[in-house]
Amino acid sequence: MKKKRQKPENIRVRCPYCGRMARLHPASYVYGSDNLDSESYLYVCDGYPDNCDAYVGAHKKSLLPKGELADGQLRNKRILAHRALNTLLEEGCMTKKSAYIWLQNRLCLSETEMHIGKFSYFRCEETIRECKKLMEQNKIKIESFSYEENKFAA
């Protein structure tokens, strides 16, 4: 049975930081002339840019959010988590599908929870730690992957 496609105006996204609604905008709304893809869209908090900097990408075909809104700090951590996972793929440790299943099991997540776009800062840290551990076990140079230590550690 085919899923019924929602119209973008029927998709309601609320900002987890300030509680305002988020609206669908062309990515150029945030990136300006630095926008690399004229066909991409973002869900942007109504408080942007003065009071809140949260936004998330939208899938091109469905225009559904790719995850949950994130502020700059969380967006950066999600990028690092993706890089860590991609390093395992590029080094030939496993396929994309097996990497996601491996990480899902390591983090005790359900299949629907296993999406970096839905991860919290903590879950991204766990992802990076698990990938780093696997790279060490497989003697992969960790320098080949941009790893940022937790600057908030005591």
CSV table of N, CA and C in Angstrom, one decimal:
chain,number,residue,atom,x,y,z
A,1,MET,N,0.8,-1.2,0.0
A,1,MET,CA,0.0,0.0,0.0
A,1,MET,C,0.9,1.2,0.0
A,2,LYS,N,0.6,2.2,-0.9
A,2,LYS,CA,1.4,3.4,-1.0
A,2,LYS,C,1.1,4.4,0.2
A,3,LYS,N,2.2,5.0,0.7
A,3,LYS,CA,2.0,6.0,1.7
A,3,LYS,C,1.4,7.3,1.0
A,4,LYS,N,0.4,7.9,1.7
A,4,LYS,CA,-0.2,9.1,1.2
A,4,LYS,C,0.8,10.2,1.4
A,5,ARG,N,1.1,11.0,0.4
A,5,ARG,CA,2.1,12.1,0.4
A,5,ARG,C,1.4,13.3,1.1
A,6,GLN,N,2.0,13.8,2.1
A,6,GLN,CA,1.5,15.0,2.7
A,6,GLN,C,1.9,16.3,1.9
A,7,LYS,N,1.0,17.2,1.9
A,7,LYS,CA,1.4,18.5,1.3
A,7,LYS,C,2.2,19.3,2.3
A,8,PRO,N,3.2,20.0,1.9
A,8,PRO,CA,4.1,20.8,2.8
A,8,PRO,C,3.3,21.6,3.8
A,9,GLU,N,2.2,22.2,3.4
A,9,GLU,CA,1.5,23.1,4.3
A,9,GLU,C,0.8,22.3,5.4
A,10,ASN,N,0.7,21.0,5.2
A,10,ASN,CA,0.1,20.2,6.3
A,10,ASN,C,1.1,19.6,7.3
A,11,ILE,N,2.4,19.8,7.0
A,11,ILE,CA,3.4,19.3,7.9
A,11,ILE,C,3.7,20.3,8.9
A,12,ARG,N,3.5,19.9,10.2
A,12,ARG,CA,3.7,20.9,11.3
A,12,ARG,C,4.9,20.5,12.1
A,13,VAL,N,5.9,21.4,12.2
A,13,VAL,CA,7.1,21.2,12.9
A,13,VAL,C,7.3,22.3,13.9
A,14,ARG,N,7.6,21.9,15.1
A,14,ARG,CA,7.7,22.8,16.2
A,14,ARG,C,9.2,22.8,16.7
A,15,CYS,N,9.7,24.0,17.0
A,15,CYS,CA,11.1,24.1,17.4
A,15,CYS,C,11.3,23.6,18.8
A,16,PRO,N,12.2,22.6,19.1
A,16,PRO,CA,12.4,22.1,20.4
A,16,PRO,C,13.1,23.1,21.4
A,17,TYR,N,13.7,24.1,20.8
A,17,TYR,CA,14.4,25.1,21.6
A,17,TYR,C,13.5,26.2,22.1
A,18,CYS,N,12.7,26.8,21.3
A,18,CYS,CA,11.9,28.0,21.7
A,18,CYS,C,10.4,27.7,21.6
A,19,GLY,N,10.0,26.6,21.0
A,19,GLY,CA,8.6,26.3,21.0
A,19,GLY,C,7.8,26.9,19.8
A,20,ARG,N,8.5,27.8,19.0
A,20,ARG,CA,7.8,28.4,17.8
A,20,ARG,C,7.6,27.3,16.7
A,21,MET,N,6.8,27.6,15.8
A,21,MET,CA,6.6,26.8,14.6
A,21,MET,C,7.8,27.0,13.7
A,22,ALA,N,8.1,25.9,12.9
A,22,ALA,CA,9.1,26.0,11.8
A,22,ALA,C,8.4,26.0,10.5
A,23,ARG,N,8.9,26.7,9.5
A,23,ARG,CA,8.2,26.8,8.2
A,23,ARG,C,9.2,26.4,7.2
A,24,LEU,N,8.7,25.9,6.1
A,24,LEU,CA,9.5,25.4,4.9
A,24,LEU,C,9.9,26.6,4.1
A,25,HIS,N,11.3,26.7,3.9
A,25,HIS,CA,11.8,27.8,3.1
A,25,HIS,C,12.9,27.2,2.1
A,26,PRO,N,13.1,27.9,1.0
A,26,PRO,CA,14.3,27.5,0.2
A,26,PRO,C,15.5,27.7,1.0
A,27,ALA,N,16.5,26.8,0.8
A,27,ALA,CA,17.7,26.8,1.6
A,27,ALA,C,18.4,28.2,1.5
A,28,SER,N,18.2,28.9,0.4
A,28,SER,CA,18.8,30.2,0.3
A,28,SER,C,18.4,31.2,1.4
A,29,TYR,N,17.3,30.9,2.0
A,29,TYR,CA,16.8,31.7,3.1
A,29,TYR,C,17.8,31.8,4.2
A,30,VAL,N,18.5,30.7,4.5
A,30,VAL,CA,19.5,30.6,5.5
A,30,VAL,C,20.9,30.8,4.9
A,31,TYR,N,21.2,30.1,3.8
A,31,TYR,CA,22.6,30.2,3.3
A,31,TYR,C,22.8,31.3,2.3
A,32,GLY,N,21.8,32.0,1.9
A,32,GLY,CA,22.0,33.2,1.0
A,32,GLY,C,22.7,32.7,-0.3
A,33,SER,N,23.7,33.5,-0.7
A,33,SER,CA,24.4,33.2,-2.0
A,33,SER,C,25.3,32.0,-1.9
A,34,ASP,N,25.5,31.5,-0.6
A,34,ASP,CA,26.4,30.4,-0.4
A,34,ASP,C,25.6,29.1,-0.7
A,35,ASN,N,24.3,29.1,-1.0
A,35,ASN,CA,23.5,28.0,-1.2
A,35,ASN,C,24.1,27.2,-2.4
A,36,LEU,N,24.4,25.9,-2.2
A,36,LEU,CA,25.0,25.1,-3.3
A,36,LEU,C,23.9,24.4,-4.1
A,37,ASP,N,22.7,24.3,-3.6
A,37,ASP,CA,21.7,23.5,-4.3
A,37,ASP,C,20.4,24.3,-4.3
A,38,SER,N,20.1,24.9,-5.4
A,38,SER,CA,18.9,25.7,-5.6
A,38,SER,C,17.6,25.0,-5.4
A,39,GLU,N,17.6,23.7,-5.4
A,39,GLU,CA,16.4,22.9,-5.2
A,39,GLU,C,16.2,22.4,-3.8
A,40,SER,N,17.1,22.8,-2.9
A,40,SER,CA,17.0,22.3,-1.5
A,40,SER,C,16.1,23.2,-0.6
A,41,TYR,N,15.5,22.6,0.4
A,41,TYR,CA,14.6,23.3,1.3
A,41,TYR,C,15.0,23.0,2.7
A,42,LEU,N,14.6,23.9,3.6
A,42,LEU,CA,14.9,23.7,5.0
A,42,LEU,C,13.6,24.1,5.8
A,43,TYR,N,13.4,23.4,6.9
A,43,TYR,CA,12.4,23.8,7.9
A,43,TYR,C,13.2,24.7,8.9
A,44,VAL,N,12.7,26.0,9.0
A,44,VAL,CA,13.4,27.0,9.7
A,44,VAL,C,12.5,27.5,10.8
A,45,CYS,N,13.0,27.6,12.0
A,45,CYS,CA,12.3,28.1,13.2
A,45,CYS,C,11.8,29.6,12.9
A,46,ASP,N,10.6,29.9,13.3
A,46,ASP,CA,10.1,31.3,13.0
A,46,ASP,C,10.9,32.3,13.8
A,47,GLY,N,11.7,31.9,14.8
A,47,GLY,CA,12.5,32.8,15.5
A,47,GLY,C,13.9,33.1,14.8
A,48,TYR,N,14.1,32.5,13.7
A,48,TYR,CA,15.3,32.7,12.9
A,48,TYR,C,15.3,34.0,12.3
A,49,PRO,N,16.4,34.8,12.2
A,49,PRO,CA,17.7,34.5,12.8
A,49,PRO,C,17.9,35.2,14.2
A,50,ASP,N,17.0,36.1,14.6
A,50,ASP,CA,17.2,36.9,15.7
A,50,ASP,C,17.2,36.2,17.1
A,51,ASN,N,16.2,35.3,17.2
A,51,ASN,CA,16.0,34.6,18.5
A,51,ASN,C,16.4,33.2,18.6
A,52,CYS,N,16.5,32.5,17.5
A,52,CYS,CA,16.7,31.1,17.4
A,52,CYS,C,17.3,30.7,16.1
A,53,ASP,N,18.3,29.9,16.1
A,53,ASP,CA,19.0,29.5,14.8
A,53,ASP,C,18.8,28.1,14.4
A,54,ALA,N,17.6,27.5,14.9
A,54,ALA,CA,17.3,26.1,14.6
A,54,ALA,C,16.7,25.9,13.2
A,55,TYR,N,17.2,24.9,12.5
A,55,TYR,CA,16.6,24.5,11.2
A,55,TYR,C,17.1,23.1,10.9
A,56,VAL,N,16.4,22.5,9.9
A,56,VAL,CA,16.8,21.1,9.5
A,56,VAL,C,16.4,21.0,8.0
A,57,GLY,N,17.1,20.2,7.3
A,57,GLY,CA,16.9,20.0,5.9
A,57,GLY,C,15.6,19.2,5.6
A,58,ALA,N,15.1,19.4,4.4
A,58,ALA,CA,13.9,18.6,4.0
A,58,ALA,C,14.3,17.7,2.8
A,59,HIS,N,13.6,16.5,2.8
A,59,HIS,CA,13.8,15.6,1.7
A,59,HIS,C,13.3,16.3,0.4
A,60,LYS,N,14.0,16.1,-0.7
A,60,LYS,CA,13.7,16.7,-1.9
A,60,LYS,C,12.3,16.3,-2.5
A,61,LYS,N,12.0,15.0,-2.5
A,61,LYS,CA,10.8,14.6,-3.1
A,61,LYS,C,9.6,14.8,-2.2
A,62,SER,N,9.7,14.4,-1.0
A,62,SER,CA,8.5,14.4,-0.1
A,62,SER,C,8.4,15.8,0.7
A,63,LEU,N,9.5,16.5,0.8
A,63,LEU,CA,9.6,17.7,1.6
A,63,LEU,C,9.3,17.5,3.1
A,64,LEU,N,9.4,16.2,3.5
A,64,LEU,CA,9.4,15.9,4.9
A,64,LEU,C,10.7,16.3,5.6
A,65,PRO,N,10.7,16.7,6.8
A,65,PRO,CA,11.9,17.0,7.5
A,65,PRO,C,12.9,15.8,7.6
A,66,LYS,N,14.2,16.1,7.4
A,66,LYS,CA,15.2,15.0,7.5
A,66,LYS,C,15.4,14.5,8.9
A,67,GLY,N,15.0,15.3,9.8
A,67,GLY,CA,15.2,14.9,11.2
A,67,GLY,C,14.5,16.0,12.1
A,68,GLU,N,15.1,16.3,13.2
A,68,GLU,CA,14.5,17.3,14.1
A,68,GLU,C,15.3,18.6,14.0
A,69,LEU,N,14.7,19.7,14.3
A,69,LEU,CA,15.4,21.0,14.2
A,69,LEU,C,16.6,20.9,15.1
A,70,ALA,N,17.7,21.6,14.7
A,70,ALA,CA,18.9,21.6,15.5
A,70,ALA,C,19.5,23.0,15.5
A,71,ASP,N,20.1,23.4,16.6
A,71,ASP,CA,20.9,24.6,16.6
A,71,ASP,C,22.3,24.4,16.1
A,72,GLY,N,23.1,25.4,16.0
A,72,GLY,CA,24.4,25.3,15.3
A,72,GLY,C,25.3,24.2,16.0
A,73,GLN,N,25.3,24.2,17.3
A,73,GLN,CA,26.1,23.2,18.0
A,73,GLN,C,25.7,21.8,17.7
A,74,LEU,N,24.4,21.5,17.7
A,74,LEU,CA,23.9,20.1,17.4
A,74,LEU,C,24.1,19.8,15.9
A,75,ARG,N,23.9,20.8,15.0
A,75,ARG,CA,24.1,20.5,13.6
A,75,ARG,C,25.6,20.1,13.3
A,76,ASN,N,26.5,20.8,14.0
A,76,ASN,CA,27.9,20.5,13.8
A,76,ASN,C,28.2,19.1,14.3
A,77,LYS,N,27.6,18.7,15.5
A,77,LYS,CA,27.9,17.4,16.0
A,77,LYS,C,27.3,16.3,15.1
A,78,ARG,N,26.1,16.6,14.5
A,78,ARG,CA,25.6,15.6,13.6
A,78,ARG,C,26.5,15.4,12.4
A,79,ILE,N,27.1,16.5,11.9
A,79,ILE,CA,28.0,16.4,10.8
A,79,ILE,C,29.2,15.5,11.2
A,80,LEU,N,29.7,15.7,12.4
A,80,LEU,CA,30.8,14.9,12.8
A,80,LEU,C,30.4,13.4,13.0
A,81,ALA,N,29.2,13.2,13.4
A,81,ALA,CA,28.7,11.8,13.6
A,81,ALA,C,28.6,11.1,12.2
A,82,HIS,N,28.1,11.9,11.2
A,82,HIS,CA,28.1,11.4,9.8
A,82,HIS,C,29.5,11.1,9.3
A,83,ARG,N,30.4,12.0,9.5
A,83,ARG,CA,31.8,11.8,9.1
A,83,ARG,C,32.4,10.5,9.7
A,84,ALA,N,32.1,10.3,11.0
A,84,ALA,CA,32.7,9.1,11.6
A,84,ALA,C,32.1,7.9,11.0
A,85,LEU,N,30.8,7.8,10.7
A,85,LEU,CA,30.2,6.7,10.1
A,85,LEU,C,30.7,6.5,8.7
A,86,ASN,N,30.8,7.6,8.0
A,86,ASN,CA,31.2,7.5,6.6
A,86,ASN,C,32.7,7.0,6.5
A,87,THR,N,33.5,7.3,7.5
A,87,THR,CA,34.9,6.9,7.4
A,87,THR,C,34.9,5.3,7.5
A,88,LEU,N,34.0,4.7,8.3
A,88,LEU,CA,33.9,3.3,8.3
A,88,LEU,C,33.6,2.7,6.9
A,89,LEU,N,32.7,3.4,6.2
A,89,LEU,CA,32.3,2.9,4.9
A,89,LEU,C,33.4,3.1,3.9
A,90,GLU,N,34.1,4.3,3.9
A,90,GLU,CA,35.2,4.6,3.0
A,90,GLU,C,36.3,3.6,3.2
A,91,GLU,N,36.6,3.2,4.4
A,91,GLU,CA,37.7,2.3,4.7
A,91,GLU,C,37.3,0.9,4.4
A,92,GLY,N,36.1,0.6,4.0
A,92,GLY,CA,35.7,-0.7,3.6
A,92,GLY,C,35.4,-1.7,4.8
A,93,CYS,N,35.1,-1.1,6.0
A,93,CYS,CA,34.8,-1.9,7.1
A,93,CYS,C,33.5,-2.6,7.0
A,94,MET,N,32.5,-2.0,6.3
A,94,MET,CA,31.2,-2.5,6.2
A,94,MET,C,30.4,-1.7,5.1
A,95,THR,N,29.3,-2.3,4.7
A,95,THR,CA,28.5,-1.6,3.8
A,95,THR,C,27.6,-0.5,4.6
A,96,LYS,N,27.0,0.4,3.9
A,96,LYS,CA,26.1,1.4,4.5
A,96,LYS,C,25.0,0.7,5.3
A,97,LYS,N,24.4,-0.3,4.8
A,97,LYS,CA,23.3,-1.0,5.5
A,97,LYS,C,23.8,-1.7,6.7
A,98,SER,N,24.9,-2.4,6.6
A,98,SER,CA,25.4,-3.1,7.7
A,98,SER,C,26.0,-2.1,8.8
A,99,ALA,N,26.5,-1.0,8.4
A,99,ALA,CA,27.0,0.0,9.3
A,99,ALA,C,25.8,0.6,10.2
A,100,TYR,N,24.7,0.8,9.5
A,100,TYR,CA,23.6,1.4,10.3
A,100,TYR,C,23.0,0.3,11.2
A,101,ILE,N,23.0,-1.0,10.8
A,101,ILE,CA,22.5,-2.0,11.6
A,101,ILE,C,23.4,-2.2,12.8
A,102,TRP,N,24.8,-2.2,12.6
A,102,TRP,CA,25.8,-2.3,13.6
A,102,TRP,C,25.6,-1.2,14.6
A,103,LEU,N,25.5,0.1,14.2
A,103,LEU,CA,25.3,1.2,15.1
A,103,LEU,C,24.0,1.2,15.8
A,104,GLN,N,22.9,0.7,15.1
A,104,GLN,CA,21.6,0.6,15.8
A,104,GLN,C,21.8,-0.4,17.0
A,105,ASN,N,22.5,-1.5,16.8
A,105,ASN,CA,22.7,-2.5,17.9
A,105,ASN,C,23.6,-1.9,19.0
A,106,ARG,N,24.6,-1.2,18.6
A,106,ARG,CA,25.5,-0.6,19.6
A,106,ARG,C,24.9,0.4,20.5
A,107,LEU,N,23.9,1.1,19.9
A,107,LEU,CA,23.2,2.2,20.6
A,107,LEU,C,21.9,1.8,21.2
A,108,CYS,N,21.5,0.5,20.9
A,108,CYS,CA,20.2,-0.1,21.4
A,108,CYS,C,19.1,0.8,20.9
A,109,LEU,N,19.0,1.0,19.6
A,109,LEU,CA,18.0,1.8,19.0
A,109,LEU,C,17.1,1.0,18.2
A,110,SER,N,15.8,1.4,18.0
A,110,SER,CA,14.9,0.8,17.0
A,110,SER,C,15.3,1.3,15.7
A,111,GLU,N,14.8,0.6,14.6
A,111,GLU,CA,15.1,1.0,13.3
A,111,GLU,C,14.6,2.5,13.0
A,112,THR,N,13.5,2.8,13.6
A,112,THR,CA,12.9,4.2,13.3
A,112,THR,C,13.8,5.3,14.1
A,113,GLU,N,14.4,4.9,15.1
A,113,GLU,CA,15.3,5.8,15.9
A,113,GLU,C,16.6,6.0,15.3
A,114,MET,N,17.0,5.1,14.4
A,114,MET,CA,18.4,5.1,13.8
A,114,MET,C,18.5,6.0,12.6
A,115,HIS,N,18.5,7.3,13.0
A,115,HIS,CA,18.6,8.3,12.0
A,115,HIS,C,19.4,9.5,12.6
A,116,ILE,N,20.6,9.8,12.1
A,116,ILE,CA,21.5,10.8,12.8
A,116,ILE,C,20.7,12.2,12.8
A,117,GLY,N,19.9,12.4,11.9
A,117,GLY,CA,19.1,13.7,11.9
A,117,GLY,C,18.1,13.8,13.1
A,118,LYS,N,17.9,12.7,13.8
A,118,LYS,CA,17.1,12.7,15.0
A,118,LYS,C,17.9,12.6,16.2
A,119,PHE,N,19.2,12.5,16.1
A,119,PHE,CA,20.1,12.3,17.3
A,119,PHE,C,20.3,13.6,18.1
A,120,SER,N,20.4,13.4,19.4
A,120,SER,CA,20.7,14.5,20.3
A,120,SER,C,22.2,14.6,20.3
A,121,TYR,N,22.7,15.7,21.0
A,121,TYR,CA,24.2,15.9,21.1
A,121,TYR,C,24.8,14.6,21.7
A,122,PHE,N,24.2,14.1,22.8
A,122,PHE,CA,24.8,13.0,23.4
A,122,PHE,C,24.8,11.7,22.5
A,123,ARG,N,23.8,11.5,21.8
A,123,ARG,CA,23.7,10.3,20.9
A,123,ARG,C,24.8,10.5,19.8
A,124,CYS,N,25.0,11.7,19.3
A,124,CYS,CA,26.1,11.9,18.3
A,124,CYS,C,27.4,11.6,18.9
A,125,GLU,N,27.6,12.0,20.2
A,125,GLU,CA,28.9,11.7,20.9
A,125,GLU,C,29.1,10.2,21.0
A,126,GLU,N,28.0,9.4,21.3
A,126,GLU,CA,28.1,8.0,21.4
A,126,GLU,C,28.4,7.4,20.0
A,127,THR,N,27.8,7.9,18.9
A,127,THR,CA,28.1,7.5,17.6
A,127,THR,C,29.6,7.6,17.3
A,128,ILE,N,30.1,8.8,17.5
A,128,ILE,CA,31.5,9.1,17.3
A,128,ILE,C,32.4,8.1,18.1
A,129,ARG,N,32.1,8.0,19.4
A,129,ARG,CA,32.9,7.1,20.2
A,129,ARG,C,32.9,5.6,19.7
A,130,GLU,N,31.7,5.1,19.3
A,130,GLU,CA,31.6,3.8,18.8
A,130,GLU,C,32.4,3.6,17.5
A,131,CYS,N,32.3,4.6,16.6
A,131,CYS,CA,33.0,4.5,15.4
A,131,CYS,C,34.5,4.5,15.6
A,132,LYS,N,34.9,5.4,16.5
A,132,LYS,CA,36.3,5.5,16.8
A,132,LYS,C,36.9,4.2,17.4
A,133,LYS,N,36.1,3.6,18.3
A,133,LYS,CA,36.5,2.3,18.9
A,133,LYS,C,36.7,1.3,17.8
A,134,LEU,N,35.7,1.2,16.8
A,134,LEU,CA,35.8,0.2,15.8
A,134,LEU,C,37.0,0.5,14.9
A,135,MET,N,37.3,1.8,14.6
A,135,MET,CA,38.4,2.1,13.8
A,135,MET,C,39.7,1.7,14.5
A,136,GLU,N,39.8,1.9,15.8
A,136,GLU,CA,41.0,1.4,16.5
A,136,GLU,C,41.1,-0.1,16.5
A,137,GLN,N,40.0,-0.8,16.6
A,137,GLN,CA,40.1,-2.3,16.5
A,137,GLN,C,40.5,-2.7,15.2
A,138,ASN,N,40.2,-2.0,14.1
A,138,ASN,CA,40.5,-2.4,12.7
A,138,ASN,C,41.8,-1.7,12.3
A,139,LYS,N,42.5,-1.0,13.2
A,139,LYS,CA,43.7,-0.3,12.9
A,139,LYS,C,43.6,0.7,11.8
A,140,ILE,N,42.5,1.4,11.8
A,140,ILE,CA,42.3,2.5,10.8
A,140,ILE,C,42.8,3.8,11.4
A,141,LYS,N,43.6,4.5,10.7
A,141,LYS,CA,44.1,5.8,11.1
A,141,LYS,C,43.0,6.7,11.5
A,142,ILE,N,42.9,7.1,12.7
A,142,ILE,CA,41.9,8.0,13.1
A,142,ILE,C,42.1,9.4,12.5
A,143,GLU,N,43.3,9.7,12.2
A,143,GLU,CA,43.6,11.0,11.6
A,143,GLU,C,42.9,11.2,10.2
A,144,SER,N,42.5,10.0,9.6
A,144,SER,CA,41.8,10.1,8.3
A,144,SER,C,40.4,10.6,8.5
A,145,PHE,N,40.0,10.8,9.7
A,145,PHE,CA,38.6,11.3,9.9
A,145,PHE,C,38.6,12.5,10.9
A,146,SER,N,38.0,13.5,10.5
A,146,SER,CA,38.0,14.7,11.3
A,146,SER,C,37.2,14.5,12.6
A,147,TYR,N,37.9,14.3,13.7
A,147,TYR,CA,37.3,14.0,15.0
A,147,TYR,C,37.5,15.2,15.9
A,148,GLU,N,36.5,15.8,16.5
A,148,GLU,CA,36.6,16.9,17.4
A,148,GLU,C,36.3,16.3,18.8
A,149,GLU,N,37.3,16.5,19.7
A,149,GLU,CA,37.1,16.1,21.0
A,149,GLU,C,36.0,16.9,21.7
A,150,ASN,N,35.3,16.3,22.7
A,150,ASN,CA,34.3,17.0,23.4
A,150,ASN,C,34.9,18.2,24.1
A,151,LYS,N,34.6,19.4,23.7
A,151,LYS,CA,35.2,20.6,24.3
A,151,LYS,C,34.5,20.9,25.6
A,152,PHE,N,33.4,20.1,26.0
A,152,PHE,CA,32.7,20.4,27.2
A,152,PHE,C,33.0,19.4,28.3
A,153,ALA,N,33.9,18.5,28.0
A,153,ALA,CA,34.4,17.5,29.0
A,153,ALA,C,35.1,18.2,30.1
A,154,ALA,N,34.9,17.8,31.3
A,154,ALA,CA,35.6,18.4,32.5
A,154,ALA,C,37.1,18.0,32.5
